[in-house]
């Protein structure tokens, strides 16, 4: 038997853009907004503290610049949270799973089932109140998970995990 390795034309490859991606739950957007709000609230406290310090040094212009910068960054963060939600998604195919994320730097990760070592489902306290879970997929040779899919509803995460484990065993 002779070894054959024919060349494949680039036009014959399947296109990831044609795959139907599943969006995270709408509650994931709410949780993302909550996280953004908490972060920027702490940042506002820091800005106000600095402004109080500058107020006693007669540098009122610095206060206005810092508050304006905080407001611009806060609004930008909210916009990026919404845009990130629109882009984020996962697709399950016969032999692999694909995950897409990123607003400025787009990242598409595809993991074949035959490379998966194990899967686990994680859930933080805020996620628990919204019944959201994160599916962590591990492959060989890494310290952490290779793929993390947040924003899955409880039952969907469990079904996805079972499907991946079943296909990994085959």
Short mmCIF file of C-alpha atoms in Angstrom, two decimals:
data_model
loop_
_atom_site.label_atom_id
_atom_site.label_comp_id
_atom_site.label_asym_id
_atom_site.label_seq_id
_atom_site.Cartn_x
_atom_site.Cartn_y
_atom_site.Cartn_z
CA UNK A 1 0.00 0.00 0.00
CA UNK A 2 1.40 3.36 -1.03
CA UNK A 3 1.20 6.41 1.13
CA UNK A 4 -0.83 9.20 -0.44
CA UNK A 5 -1.17 12.77 0.72
CA UNK A 6 -3.04 14.79 -1.91
CA UNK A 7 -3.14 18.56 -1.72
CA UNK A 8 -6.39 20.26 -0.67
CA UNK A 9 -7.47 23.45 -2.37
CA UNK A 10 -8.14 26.36 -0.02
CA UNK A 11 -11.57 26.93 -1.57
CA UNK A 12 -12.69 23.43 -0.51
CA UNK A 13 -12.12 24.00 3.21
CA UNK A 14 -15.21 24.51 5.37
CA UNK A 15 -15.71 28.13 6.40
CA UNK A 16 -16.10 28.98 10.08
CA UNK A 17 -18.10 32.08 9.10
CA UNK A 18 -20.89 29.82 7.80
CA UNK A 19 -21.35 28.09 11.16
CA UNK A 20 -24.41 29.05 13.26
CA UNK A 21 -23.11 30.24 16.62
CA UNK A 22 -25.21 29.92 19.80
CA UNK A 23 -25.30 33.14 21.80
CA UNK A 24 -24.86 33.18 25.58
CA UNK A 25 -27.98 33.62 27.68
CA UNK A 26 -29.42 37.14 27.90
CA UNK A 27 -28.74 36.92 31.64
CA UNK A 28 -25.02 36.74 30.79
CA UNK A 29 -25.26 40.29 29.43
CA UNK A 30 -26.88 41.39 32.70
CA UNK A 31 -24.09 39.73 34.72
CA UNK A 32 -21.48 41.37 32.48
CA UNK A 33 -23.09 44.77 33.02
CA UNK A 34 -23.13 44.15 36.79
CA UNK A 35 -19.41 43.30 36.75
CA UNK A 36 -18.65 46.41 34.71
CA UNK A 37 -20.73 48.55 37.07
CA UNK A 38 -18.98 47.19 40.17
CA UNK A 39 -15.51 47.73 38.66
CA UNK A 40 -16.23 51.29 37.56
CA UNK A 41 -17.87 52.10 40.90
CA UNK A 42 -14.59 51.29 42.65
CA UNK A 43 -12.75 53.35 40.05
CA UNK A 44 -15.12 56.27 40.74
CA UNK A 45 -14.34 56.03 44.44
CA UNK A 46 -10.64 56.25 43.61
CA UNK A 47 -11.21 59.23 41.30
CA UNK A 48 -13.31 61.01 43.93
CA UNK A 49 -10.59 60.37 46.53
CA UNK A 50 -7.97 61.83 44.23
CA UNK A 51 -10.24 64.77 43.40
CA UNK A 52 -10.67 65.54 47.10
CA UNK A 53 -6.89 65.50 47.45
CA UNK A 54 -6.47 67.87 44.48
CA UNK A 55 -9.29 70.12 45.70
CA UNK A 56 -7.26 71.08 48.72
CA UNK A 57 -4.35 71.98 46.44
CA UNK A 58 -6.39 74.37 44.25
CA UNK A 59 -6.23 72.17 41.14
CA UNK A 60 -9.91 72.19 40.17
CA UNK A 61 -9.12 71.65 36.47
CA UNK A 62 -7.56 68.25 37.30
CA UNK A 63 -10.79 67.15 39.00
CA UNK A 64 -12.84 67.90 35.90
CA UNK A 65 -10.38 66.12 33.63
CA UNK A 66 -10.35 63.02 35.84
CA UNK A 67 -14.13 62.90 36.14
CA UNK A 68 -14.53 63.38 32.37
CA UNK A 69 -11.98 60.61 31.72
CA UNK A 70 -13.83 58.31 34.13
CA UNK A 71 -17.14 59.01 32.40
CA UNK A 72 -15.69 58.38 28.93
CA UNK A 73 -14.06 55.12 30.03
CA UNK A 74 -17.24 53.97 31.82
CA UNK A 75 -19.45 54.57 28.77
CA UNK A 76 -16.85 52.96 26.47
CA UNK A 77 -16.75 49.92 28.75
CA UNK A 78 -20.55 49.57 28.61
CA UNK A 79 -20.45 49.79 24.79
CA UNK A 80 -17.69 47.17 24.60
CA UNK A 81 -19.65 44.90 26.94
CA UNK A 82 -22.66 45.04 24.59
CA UNK A 83 -20.53 44.56 21.44
CA UNK A 84 -18.66 41.67 23.07
CA UNK A 85 -21.96 39.97 23.87
CA UNK A 86 -23.10 40.25 20.24
CA UNK A 87 -19.90 38.62 18.95
CA UNK A 88 -19.55 35.92 21.61
CA UNK A 89 -20.89 32.46 20.84
CA UNK A 90 -20.19 28.75 20.54
CA UNK A 91 -20.93 26.20 17.85
CA UNK A 92 -21.10 22.45 18.26
CA UNK A 93 -20.14 20.36 15.27
CA UNK A 94 -19.81 16.64 14.70
CA UNK A 95 -16.11 16.44 15.56
CA UNK A 96 -15.31 19.69 17.40
CA UNK A 97 -16.55 22.69 19.31
CA UNK A 98 -15.86 26.28 18.27
CA UNK A 99 -15.93 29.38 20.49
CA UNK A 100 -15.74 32.98 19.31
CA UNK A 101 -15.15 36.16 21.35
CA UNK A 102 -13.48 39.57 21.22
CA UNK A 103 -14.36 43.05 20.07
CA UNK A 104 -11.06 44.58 18.99
CA UNK A 105 -9.02 41.38 18.95
CA UNK A 106 -11.26 38.57 17.67
CA UNK A 107 -10.48 35.09 18.90
CA UNK A 108 -11.96 31.90 17.46
CA UNK A 109 -10.96 28.65 19.17
CA UNK A 110 -11.76 25.20 17.84
CA UNK A 111 -11.12 22.08 19.89
CA UNK A 112 -11.52 18.63 18.34
CA UNK A 113 -13.24 16.15 20.64
CA UNK A 114 -10.39 13.64 20.30
CA UNK A 115 -8.08 16.16 22.07
CA UNK A 116 -10.33 16.76 25.08
CA UNK A 117 -9.02 15.39 28.39
CA UNK A 118 -11.97 16.39 30.57
CA UNK A 119 -14.70 18.99 31.07
CA UNK A 120 -16.04 20.68 34.15
CA UNK A 121 -18.80 23.12 34.95
CA UNK A 122 -18.10 26.11 37.19
CA UNK A 123 -20.46 28.66 38.70
CA UNK A 124 -19.76 31.78 40.74
CA UNK A 125 -22.09 33.36 43.28
CA UNK A 126 -23.50 35.95 40.87
CA UNK A 127 -23.86 33.31 38.13
CA UNK A 128 -25.71 31.09 40.59
CA UNK A 129 -28.36 33.75 41.19
CA UNK A 130 -29.00 33.87 37.42
CA UNK A 131 -28.64 30.06 36.92
CA UNK A 132 -25.65 30.61 34.62
CA UNK A 133 -22.73 28.21 34.32
CA UNK A 134 -19.36 28.15 32.61
CA UNK A 135 -18.15 25.07 30.76
CA UNK A 136 -14.39 24.57 31.05
CA UNK A 137 -12.78 22.27 28.46
CA UNK A 138 -9.28 20.91 29.10
CA UNK A 139 -6.84 19.37 26.64
CA UNK A 140 -3.45 17.79 27.31
CA UNK A 141 -0.41 19.86 28.13
CA UNK A 142 -1.98 22.96 29.64
CA UNK A 143 -2.18 24.22 33.21
CA UNK A 144 -5.62 25.81 32.88
CA UNK A 145 -8.57 25.20 30.65
CA UNK A 146 -8.08 25.60 26.92
CA UNK A 147 -11.62 26.78 26.34
CA UNK A 148 -14.05 28.46 28.68
CA UNK A 149 -17.66 29.01 27.56
CA UNK A 150 -19.46 31.34 29.99
CA UNK A 151 -23.11 32.31 30.00
CA UNK A 152 -24.67 28.86 29.56
CA UNK A 153 -27.96 28.08 31.23
CA UNK A 154 -27.70 25.27 33.81
CA UNK A 155 -29.27 22.47 31.79
CA UNK A 156 -27.59 23.55 28.54
CA UNK A 157 -24.15 23.42 30.18
CA UNK A 158 -24.81 19.93 31.51
CA UNK A 159 -26.10 18.67 28.14
CA UNK A 160 -23.11 20.18 26.32
CA UNK A 161 -20.69 18.60 28.79
CA UNK A 162 -22.31 15.17 28.41
CA UNK A 163 -22.24 15.44 24.61
CA UNK A 164 -18.53 16.35 24.61
CA UNK A 165 -17.65 13.55 27.04
CA UNK A 166 -19.62 11.04 24.97
CA UNK A 167 -17.85 12.11 21.76
CA UNK A 168 -14.48 12.12 23.50
CA UNK A 169 -14.94 8.47 24.44
CA UNK A 170 -15.62 7.50 20.82
#
